[in-house]
PDB file of C-alpha atoms in Angstrom:
ATOM      1  CA  ASP A 170     105.005 100.836  56.445  1.00  0.00           C
ATOM      2  CA  THR A 171     105.125 102.055  53.129  1.00  0.00           C
ATOM      3  CA  ALA A 172     107.298  99.465  50.419  1.00  0.00           C
ATOM      4  CA  VAL A 173     107.537 101.912  48.206  1.00  0.00           C
ATOM      5  CA  SER A 174     106.644 105.968  48.185  1.00  0.00           C
ATOM      6  CA  GLN A 175     107.010 108.771  45.851  1.00  0.00           C
ATOM      7  CA  THR A 176     106.345 112.171  46.443  1.00  0.00           C
ATOM      8  CA  PRO A 177     104.374 114.532  45.163  1.00  0.00           C
ATOM      9  CA  LYS A 178     100.968 112.271  44.459  1.00  0.00           C
ATOM     10  CA  TYR A 179      99.789 115.300  42.198  1.00  0.00           C
ATOM     11  CA  LEU A 180     102.191 117.597  40.605  1.00  0.00           C
ATOM     12  CA  VAL A 181      99.979 120.624  38.561  1.00  0.00           C
ATOM     13  CA  THR A 182     102.680 122.895  36.602  1.00  0.00           C
ATOM     14  CA  GLN A 183     103.172 125.031  33.684  1.00  0.00           C
ATOM     15  CA  MET A 184     104.809 123.964  30.167  1.00  0.00           C
ATOM     16  CA  GLY A 185     108.388 124.726  30.426  1.00  0.00           C
ATOM     17  CA  ASN A 186     108.822 124.056  33.838  1.00  0.00           C
ATOM     18  CA  ASP A 187     111.537 121.937  35.068  1.00  0.00           C
ATOM     19  CA  LYS A 188     110.308 119.316  38.126  1.00  0.00           C
ATOM     20  CA  SER A 189     110.955 116.271  40.115  1.00  0.00           C
ATOM     21  CA  ILE A 190     109.789 113.043  40.943  1.00  0.00           C
ATOM     22  CA  LYS A 191     111.308 111.278  44.418  1.00  0.00           C
ATOM     23  CA  CYS A 192     111.032 107.494  44.781  1.00  0.00           C
ATOM     24  CA  GLU A 193     112.290 105.719  47.836  1.00  0.00           C
ATOM     25  CA  GLN A 194     111.774 101.654  48.438  1.00  0.00           C
ATOM     26  CA  ASN A 195     112.665 100.146  51.946  1.00  0.00           C
ATOM     27  CA  LEU A 196     112.401  96.233  50.636  1.00  0.00           C
ATOM     28  CA  GLY A 197     116.015  95.993  50.464  1.00  0.00           C
ATOM     29  CA  HIS A 198     115.269  95.487  46.330  1.00  0.00           C
ATOM     30  CA  ASP A 199     118.355  95.887  44.309  1.00  0.00           C
ATOM     31  CA  THR A 200     116.373  97.416  40.796  1.00  0.00           C
ATOM     32  CA  MET A 201     114.230 100.039  40.309  1.00  0.00           C
ATOM     33  CA  TYR A 202     112.272 101.063  37.260  1.00  0.00           C
ATOM     34  CA  TRP A 203     110.057 104.242  36.339  1.00  0.00           C
ATOM     35  CA  TYR A 204     107.043 103.726  34.466  1.00  0.00           C
ATOM     36  CA  LYS A 205     104.856 105.852  32.020  1.00  0.00           C
ATOM     37  CA  GLN A 206     101.424 105.202  32.437  1.00  0.00           C
ATOM     38  CA  ASP A 207      98.908 107.381  30.075  1.00  0.00           C
ATOM     39  CA  SER A 208      95.234 108.446  29.860  1.00  0.00           C
ATOM     40  CA  LYS A 209      95.080 104.687  27.991  1.00  0.00           C
ATOM     41  CA  LYS A 210      96.166 103.092  30.889  1.00  0.00           C
ATOM     42  CA  PHE A 211      99.342 101.602  28.941  1.00  0.00           C
ATOM     43  CA  LEU A 212     102.019 100.989  31.241  1.00  0.00           C
ATOM     44  CA  LYS A 213     105.201 101.361  29.452  1.00  0.00           C
ATOM     45  CA  ILE A 214     109.350 100.928  30.835  1.00  0.00           C
ATOM     46  CA  MET A 215     111.053 104.263  31.296  1.00  0.00           C
ATOM     47  CA  PHE A 216     114.301 103.730  32.972  1.00  0.00           C
ATOM     48  CA  SER A 217     115.777 100.983  34.767  1.00  0.00           C
ATOM     49  CA  TYR A 218     118.492 100.977  37.748  1.00  0.00           C
ATOM     50  CA  ASN A 219     120.593  98.044  39.317  1.00  0.00           C
ATOM     51  CA  ASN A 220     122.164  99.106  42.093  1.00  0.00           C
ATOM     52  CA  LYS A 221     122.657 102.580  41.162  1.00  0.00           C
ATOM     53  CA  GLU A 222     124.030 101.310  37.578  1.00  0.00           C
ATOM     54  CA  LEU A 223     121.220 102.479  34.571  1.00  0.00           C
ATOM     55  CA  ILE A 224     120.285  98.949  33.103  1.00  0.00           C
ATOM     56  CA  ILE A 225     117.544  99.997  30.732  1.00  0.00           C
ATOM     57  CA  ASN A 226     116.770 103.358  29.257  1.00  0.00           C
ATOM     58  CA  GLU A 227     114.249 103.066  26.506  1.00  0.00           C
ATOM     59  CA  THR A 228     113.987 105.728  23.814  1.00  0.00           C
ATOM     60  CA  VAL A 229     112.247 108.475  25.948  1.00  0.00           C
ATOM     61  CA  PRO A 230     113.030 112.645  25.673  1.00  0.00           C
ATOM     62  CA  ASN A 231     116.652 113.310  26.854  1.00  0.00           C
ATOM     63  CA  ARG A 232     114.572 115.780  28.968  1.00  0.00           C
ATOM     64  CA  PHE A 233     114.037 113.009  31.260  1.00  0.00           C
ATOM     65  CA  SER A 234     116.920 111.861  33.513  1.00  0.00           C
ATOM     66  CA  PRO A 235     116.957 109.323  36.127  1.00  0.00           C
ATOM     67  CA  LYS A 236     119.334 109.355  38.889  1.00  0.00           C
ATOM     68  CA  SER A 237     120.149 107.043  41.489  1.00  0.00           C
ATOM     69  CA  PRO A 238     122.041 107.824  44.685  1.00  0.00           C
ATOM     70  CA  ASP A 239     122.159 104.683  46.468  1.00  0.00           C
ATOM     71  CA  LYS A 240     120.184 101.195  45.665  1.00  0.00           C
ATOM     72  CA  ALA A 241     116.951 102.606  47.901  1.00  0.00           C
ATOM     73  CA  HIS A 242     116.397 105.657  45.982  1.00  0.00           C
ATOM     74  CA  LEU A 243     115.289 106.337  42.190  1.00  0.00           C
ATOM     75  CA  ASN A 244     114.180 110.369  41.068  1.00  0.00           C
ATOM     76  CA  LEU A 245     113.741 111.330  38.436  1.00  0.00           C
ATOM     77  CA  HIS A 246     113.886 114.817  36.704  1.00  0.00           C
ATOM     78  CA  ILE A 247     112.416 115.873  33.659  1.00  0.00           C
ATOM     79  CA  ASN A 248     112.858 119.350  32.464  1.00  0.00           C
ATOM     80  CA  SER A 249     110.773 122.026  30.103  1.00  0.00           C
ATOM     81  CA  LEU A 250     107.718 120.196  30.523  1.00  0.00           C
ATOM     82  CA  GLU A 251     105.338 119.816  27.607  1.00  0.00           C
ATOM     83  CA  LEU A 252     101.966 118.886  27.164  1.00  0.00           C
ATOM     84  CA  GLY A 253     101.998 115.328  26.721  1.00  0.00           C
ATOM     85  CA  ASP A 254     103.998 114.768  29.165  1.00  0.00           C
ATOM     86  CA  SER A 255     100.840 114.538  31.303  1.00  0.00           C
ATOM     87  CA  ALA A 256     100.762 111.233  32.660  1.00  0.00           C
ATOM     88  CA  VAL A 257     100.750 109.234  36.116  1.00  0.00           C
ATOM     89  CA  TYR A 258     104.671 108.503  36.547  1.00  0.00           C
ATOM     90  CA  PHE A 259     105.122 104.878  38.744  1.00  0.00           C
ATOM     91  CA  CYS A 260     108.572 104.155  40.330  1.00  0.00           C
ATOM     92  CA  ALA A 261     108.571  99.968  40.723  1.00  0.00           C
ATOM     93  CA  SER A 262     111.259  98.066  42.609  1.00  0.00           C
ATOM     94  CA  SER A 263     112.134  94.422  43.051  1.00  0.00           C
ATOM     95  CA  GLN A 264     114.341  92.124  44.116  1.00  0.00           C
ATOM     96  CA  ARG A 265     115.960  90.791  40.756  1.00  0.00           C
ATOM     97  CA  GLY A 266     116.108  92.995  37.497  1.00  0.00           C
ATOM     98  CA  GLY A 267     112.173  92.595  36.307  1.00  0.00           C
ATOM     99  CA  GLY A 268     112.883  88.829  35.992  1.00  0.00           C
ATOM    100  CA  GLY A 269     111.354  86.276  38.009  1.00  0.00           C
ATOM    101  CA  THR A 270     110.068  88.477  40.859  1.00  0.00           C
ATOM    102  CA  GLU A 271     107.384  90.384  42.288  1.00  0.00           C
ATOM    103  CA  ALA A 272     107.750  94.328  41.196  1.00  0.00           C
ATOM    104  CA  PHE A 273     106.139  96.109  43.664  1.00  0.00           C
ATOM    105  CA  PHE A 274     105.081  99.927  42.713  1.00  0.00           C
ATOM    106  CA  GLY A 275     104.538 103.141  44.527  1.00  0.00           C
ATOM    107  CA  GLN A 276     101.172 104.878  44.396  1.00  0.00           C
ATOM    108  CA  GLY A 277     102.043 107.191  41.518  1.00  0.00           C
ATOM    109  CA  THR A 278     102.235 110.308  40.591  1.00  0.00           C
ATOM    110  CA  ARG A 279     100.090 112.229  38.876  1.00  0.00           C
ATOM    111  CA  LEU A 280     101.881 114.700  36.395  1.00  0.00           C
ATOM    112  CA  THR A 281      99.918 117.759  35.005  1.00  0.00           C
ATOM    113  CA  VAL A 282     101.065 119.858  32.608  1.00  0.00           C
ATOM    114  CA  VAL A 283      98.851 122.922  31.775  1.00  0.00           C
TER     115      VAL A 283
ATOM    116  CA  GLY B 195     112.252  93.418  22.624  1.00  0.00           C
ATOM    117  CA  GLU B 196     109.394  92.152  23.893  1.00  0.00           C
ATOM    118  CA  ASN B 197     105.695  92.673  22.699  1.00  0.00           C
ATOM    119  CA  VAL B 198     102.565  91.715  24.752  1.00  0.00           C
ATOM    120  CA  GLU B 199      99.444  91.288  23.398  1.00  0.00           C
ATOM    121  CA  GLN B 200      96.422  91.341  25.479  1.00  0.00           C
ATOM    122  CA  HIS B 201      92.074  90.672  24.776  1.00  0.00           C
ATOM    123  CA  PRO B 202      89.459  91.543  25.411  1.00  0.00           C
ATOM    124  CA  SER B 203      90.314  95.369  26.104  1.00  0.00           C
ATOM    125  CA  THR B 204      86.904  95.386  28.089  1.00  0.00           C
ATOM    126  CA  LEU B 205      84.856  92.826  29.347  1.00  0.00           C
ATOM    127  CA  SER B 206      81.473  92.541  30.959  1.00  0.00           C
ATOM    128  CA  VAL B 207      80.037  89.553  32.987  1.00  0.00           C
ATOM    129  CA  GLN B 208      77.254  89.101  35.592  1.00  0.00           C
ATOM    130  CA  GLU B 209      78.312  88.661  39.148  1.00  0.00           C
ATOM    131  CA  GLY B 210      78.982  84.826  39.614  1.00  0.00           C
ATOM    132  CA  ASP B 211      80.230  84.490  36.477  1.00  0.00           C
ATOM    133  CA  SER B 212      83.467  83.507  35.100  1.00  0.00           C
ATOM    134  CA  ALA B 213      86.315  86.008  33.370  1.00  0.00           C
ATOM    135  CA  VAL B 214      89.170  84.850  30.928  1.00  0.00           C
ATOM    136  CA  ILE B 215      91.709  87.167  29.793  1.00  0.00           C
ATOM    137  CA  LYS B 216      94.182  86.080  27.406  1.00  0.00           C
ATOM    138  CA  CYS B 217      97.603  87.634  26.128  1.00  0.00           C
ATOM    139  CA  THR B 218     100.074  86.415  23.690  1.00  0.00           C
ATOM    140  CA  TYR B 219     104.422  87.192  23.625  1.00  0.00           C
ATOM    141  CA  SER B 220     106.779  87.249  21.299  1.00  0.00           C
ATOM    142  CA  ASP B 221     110.131  86.564  22.908  1.00  0.00           C
ATOM    143  CA  SER B 222     110.327  82.938  23.007  1.00  0.00           C
ATOM    144  CA  ALA B 223     113.247  83.636  25.983  1.00  0.00           C
ATOM    145  CA  SER B 224     110.797  85.371  28.083  1.00  0.00           C
ATOM    146  CA  ASN B 225     110.353  83.104  31.329  1.00  0.00           C
ATOM    147  CA  TYR B 226     107.910  84.614  34.112  1.00  0.00           C
ATOM    148  CA  PHE B 227     104.388  85.792  33.325  1.00  0.00           C
ATOM    149  CA  PRO B 228     102.881  87.779  36.203  1.00  0.00           C
ATOM    150  CA  TRP B 229      99.033  89.514  36.018  1.00  0.00           C
ATOM    151  CA  TYR B 230      98.982  92.839  37.847  1.00  0.00           C
ATOM    152  CA  LYS B 231      95.744  94.108  39.028  1.00  0.00           C
ATOM    153  CA  GLN B 232      95.247  97.937  38.929  1.00  0.00           C
ATOM    154  CA  GLU B 233      92.199  99.482  40.887  1.00  0.00           C
ATOM    155  CA  LEU B 234      90.845 103.160  40.067  1.00  0.00           C
ATOM    156  CA  GLY B 235      93.507 105.569  41.304  1.00  0.00           C
ATOM    157  CA  LYS B 236      95.632 102.860  43.379  1.00  0.00           C
ATOM    158  CA  ARG B 237      98.605 101.401  42.326  1.00  0.00           C
ATOM    159  CA  PRO B 238      98.968  97.857  40.166  1.00  0.00           C
ATOM    160  CA  GLN B 239      99.135  94.684  42.896  1.00  0.00           C
ATOM    161  CA  LEU B 240     100.704  91.209  41.322  1.00  0.00           C
ATOM    162  CA  ILE B 241      97.613  89.016  42.069  1.00  0.00           C
ATOM    163  CA  ILE B 242      98.915  85.951  40.696  1.00  0.00           C
ATOM    164  CA  ASP B 243     101.922  84.665  38.237  1.00  0.00           C
ATOM    165  CA  ILE B 244     103.635  81.763  36.084  1.00  0.00           C
ATOM    166  CA  ARG B 245     107.410  80.555  35.242  1.00  0.00           C
ATOM    167  CA  SER B 246     107.875  78.557  31.674  1.00  0.00           C
ATOM    168  CA  ASN B 247     108.675  75.443  33.649  1.00  0.00           C
ATOM    169  CA  VAL B 248     104.402  75.573  34.706  1.00  0.00           C
ATOM    170  CA  GLY B 249     102.056  75.041  32.792  1.00  0.00           C
ATOM    171  CA  GLU B 250      98.920  76.033  35.371  1.00  0.00           C
ATOM    172  CA  LYS B 251      98.775  77.704  38.838  1.00  0.00           C
ATOM    173  CA  LYS B 252      95.671  78.046  40.914  1.00  0.00           C
ATOM    174  CA  ASP B 253      94.963  80.404  43.970  1.00  0.00           C
ATOM    175  CA  GLN B 254      91.699  80.253  45.071  1.00  0.00           C
ATOM    176  CA  ARG B 255      89.013  81.968  42.572  1.00  0.00           C
ATOM    177  CA  ILE B 256      92.326  82.987  40.439  1.00  0.00           C
ATOM    178  CA  ALA B 257      94.011  80.841  38.265  1.00  0.00           C
ATOM    179  CA  VAL B 258      96.705  81.301  34.795  1.00  0.00           C
ATOM    180  CA  THR B 259      97.763  78.681  32.049  1.00  0.00           C
ATOM    181  CA  LEU B 260     100.314  79.173  30.221  1.00  0.00           C
ATOM    182  CA  ASN B 261     101.094  77.504  26.458  1.00  0.00           C
ATOM    183  CA  LYS B 262     104.975  78.090  25.445  1.00  0.00           C
ATOM    184  CA  THR B 263     104.510  76.701  22.259  1.00  0.00           C
ATOM    185  CA  ALA B 264     101.999  79.070  21.356  1.00  0.00           C
ATOM    186  CA  LYS B 265     103.499  81.965  23.203  1.00  0.00           C
ATOM    187  CA  HIS B 266      99.682  82.546  25.169  1.00  0.00           C
ATOM    188  CA  PHE B 267      98.769  82.934  28.639  1.00  0.00           C
ATOM    189  CA  SER B 268      95.553  83.405  30.053  1.00  0.00           C
ATOM    190  CA  LEU B 269      93.787  85.010  33.585  1.00  0.00           C
ATOM    191  CA  HIS B 270      90.768  82.326  34.163  1.00  0.00           C
ATOM    192  CA  ILE B 271      88.365  84.519  37.397  1.00  0.00           C
ATOM    193  CA  THR B 272      86.019  82.016  38.655  1.00  0.00           C
ATOM    194  CA  GLU B 273      82.991  83.170  40.490  1.00  0.00           C
ATOM    195  CA  THR B 274      83.484  86.471  40.468  1.00  0.00           C
ATOM    196  CA  GLN B 275      82.275  89.188  42.820  1.00  0.00           C
ATOM    197  CA  PRO B 276      81.963  93.246  42.246  1.00  0.00           C
ATOM    198  CA  GLU B 277      85.289  93.662  43.954  1.00  0.00           C
ATOM    199  CA  ASP B 278      87.127  91.877  40.900  1.00  0.00           C
ATOM    200  CA  SER B 279      86.207  95.157  38.917  1.00  0.00           C
ATOM    201  CA  ALA B 280      89.647  97.008  38.018  1.00  0.00           C
ATOM    202  CA  VAL B 281      92.057  97.118  35.186  1.00  0.00           C
ATOM    203  CA  TYR B 282      94.001  93.535  34.717  1.00  0.00           C
ATOM    204  CA  PHE B 283      97.247  94.084  33.300  1.00  0.00           C
ATOM    205  CA  CYS B 284      99.447  90.924  32.011  1.00  0.00           C
ATOM    206  CA  ALA B 285     103.160  91.058  31.507  1.00  0.00           C
ATOM    207  CA  ALA B 286     106.115  89.014  30.512  1.00  0.00           C
ATOM    208  CA  THR B 287     109.928  89.420  30.759  1.00  0.00           C
ATOM    209  CA  GLN B 288     113.207  87.076  30.785  1.00  0.00           C
ATOM    210  CA  ASP B 289     114.669  86.392  33.978  1.00  0.00           C
ATOM    211  CA  THR B 290     118.076  87.743  33.299  1.00  0.00           C
ATOM    212  CA  GLY B 291     117.982  90.242  35.726  1.00  0.00           C
ATOM    213  CA  ARG B 292     118.452  93.196  33.048  1.00  0.00           C
ATOM    214  CA  ARG B 293     115.465  92.759  32.030  1.00  0.00           C
ATOM    215  CA  ALA B 294     111.873  95.010  32.986  1.00  0.00           C
ATOM    216  CA  LEU B 295     108.383  94.163  32.524  1.00  0.00           C
ATOM    217  CA  THR B 296     107.021  94.175  29.085  1.00  0.00           C
ATOM    218  CA  PHE B 297     102.971  95.078  29.896  1.00  0.00           C
ATOM    219  CA  GLY B 298     100.364  94.372  28.306  1.00  0.00           C
ATOM    220  CA  SER B 299      97.565  97.205  27.209  1.00  0.00           C
ATOM    221  CA  GLY B 300      95.310  96.063  30.401  1.00  0.00           C
ATOM    222  CA  THR B 301      91.894  94.942  30.077  1.00  0.00           C
ATOM    223  CA  ARG B 302      88.830  96.857  32.172  1.00  0.00           C
ATOM    224  CA  LEU B 303      86.874  93.766  34.087  1.00  0.00           C
ATOM    225  CA  GLN B 304      83.444  95.297  35.274  1.00  0.00           C
ATOM    226  CA  VAL B 305      81.468  92.759  37.191  1.00  0.00           C
ATOM    227  CA  GLN B 306      77.833  93.366  37.653  1.00  0.00           C
ATOM    228  CA  PRO B 307      75.614  92.786  40.958  1.00  0.00           C
TER     229      PRO B 307
END
């Protein structure tokens, strides 16, 4: 069974479009994250939710909006996509908010904006 | 906030040699330091971690050391094998329940057969 799964795996879209990425974890963790990995492989936190509460909101454009309908799901919606949004987006989960326990990552969504 | 620096950015070793990757962190309150391995096109996966109350931890060919005073921690891989080739990330965070991992910039390790 996949612990953290995200869909789609690949997403190619035109500038200006709106798209969503979905993430689900079946580990019973109470904290979920979105990380962005750019072309230089740098992994940067975007958002974190703990039991549906937004606890981390890094400096990202407000075109990015996370939504957590329950603690097992964390989706990412992106409005008005730009070329610079092209990256791999990873969802992750952990039992506590990032500290002290392993973060499990999804397989990533490679977003290409053309 | 936390800032993690990682060196070197690339590392090439011969099979059987040792590899060492070093990281420094800025926030003295950080107390959890995991290392992740990311193979090409795959997700990052935890390979070893260390907490601030421990100076060294070993798991087979992999070891991590932590110097809290200097705010340094290092990953040591002995007897490297071609399957060790990947990008390795160090990370740091504070165990408050409201922090995420701050990652280093990654080290691309290439093990030459």
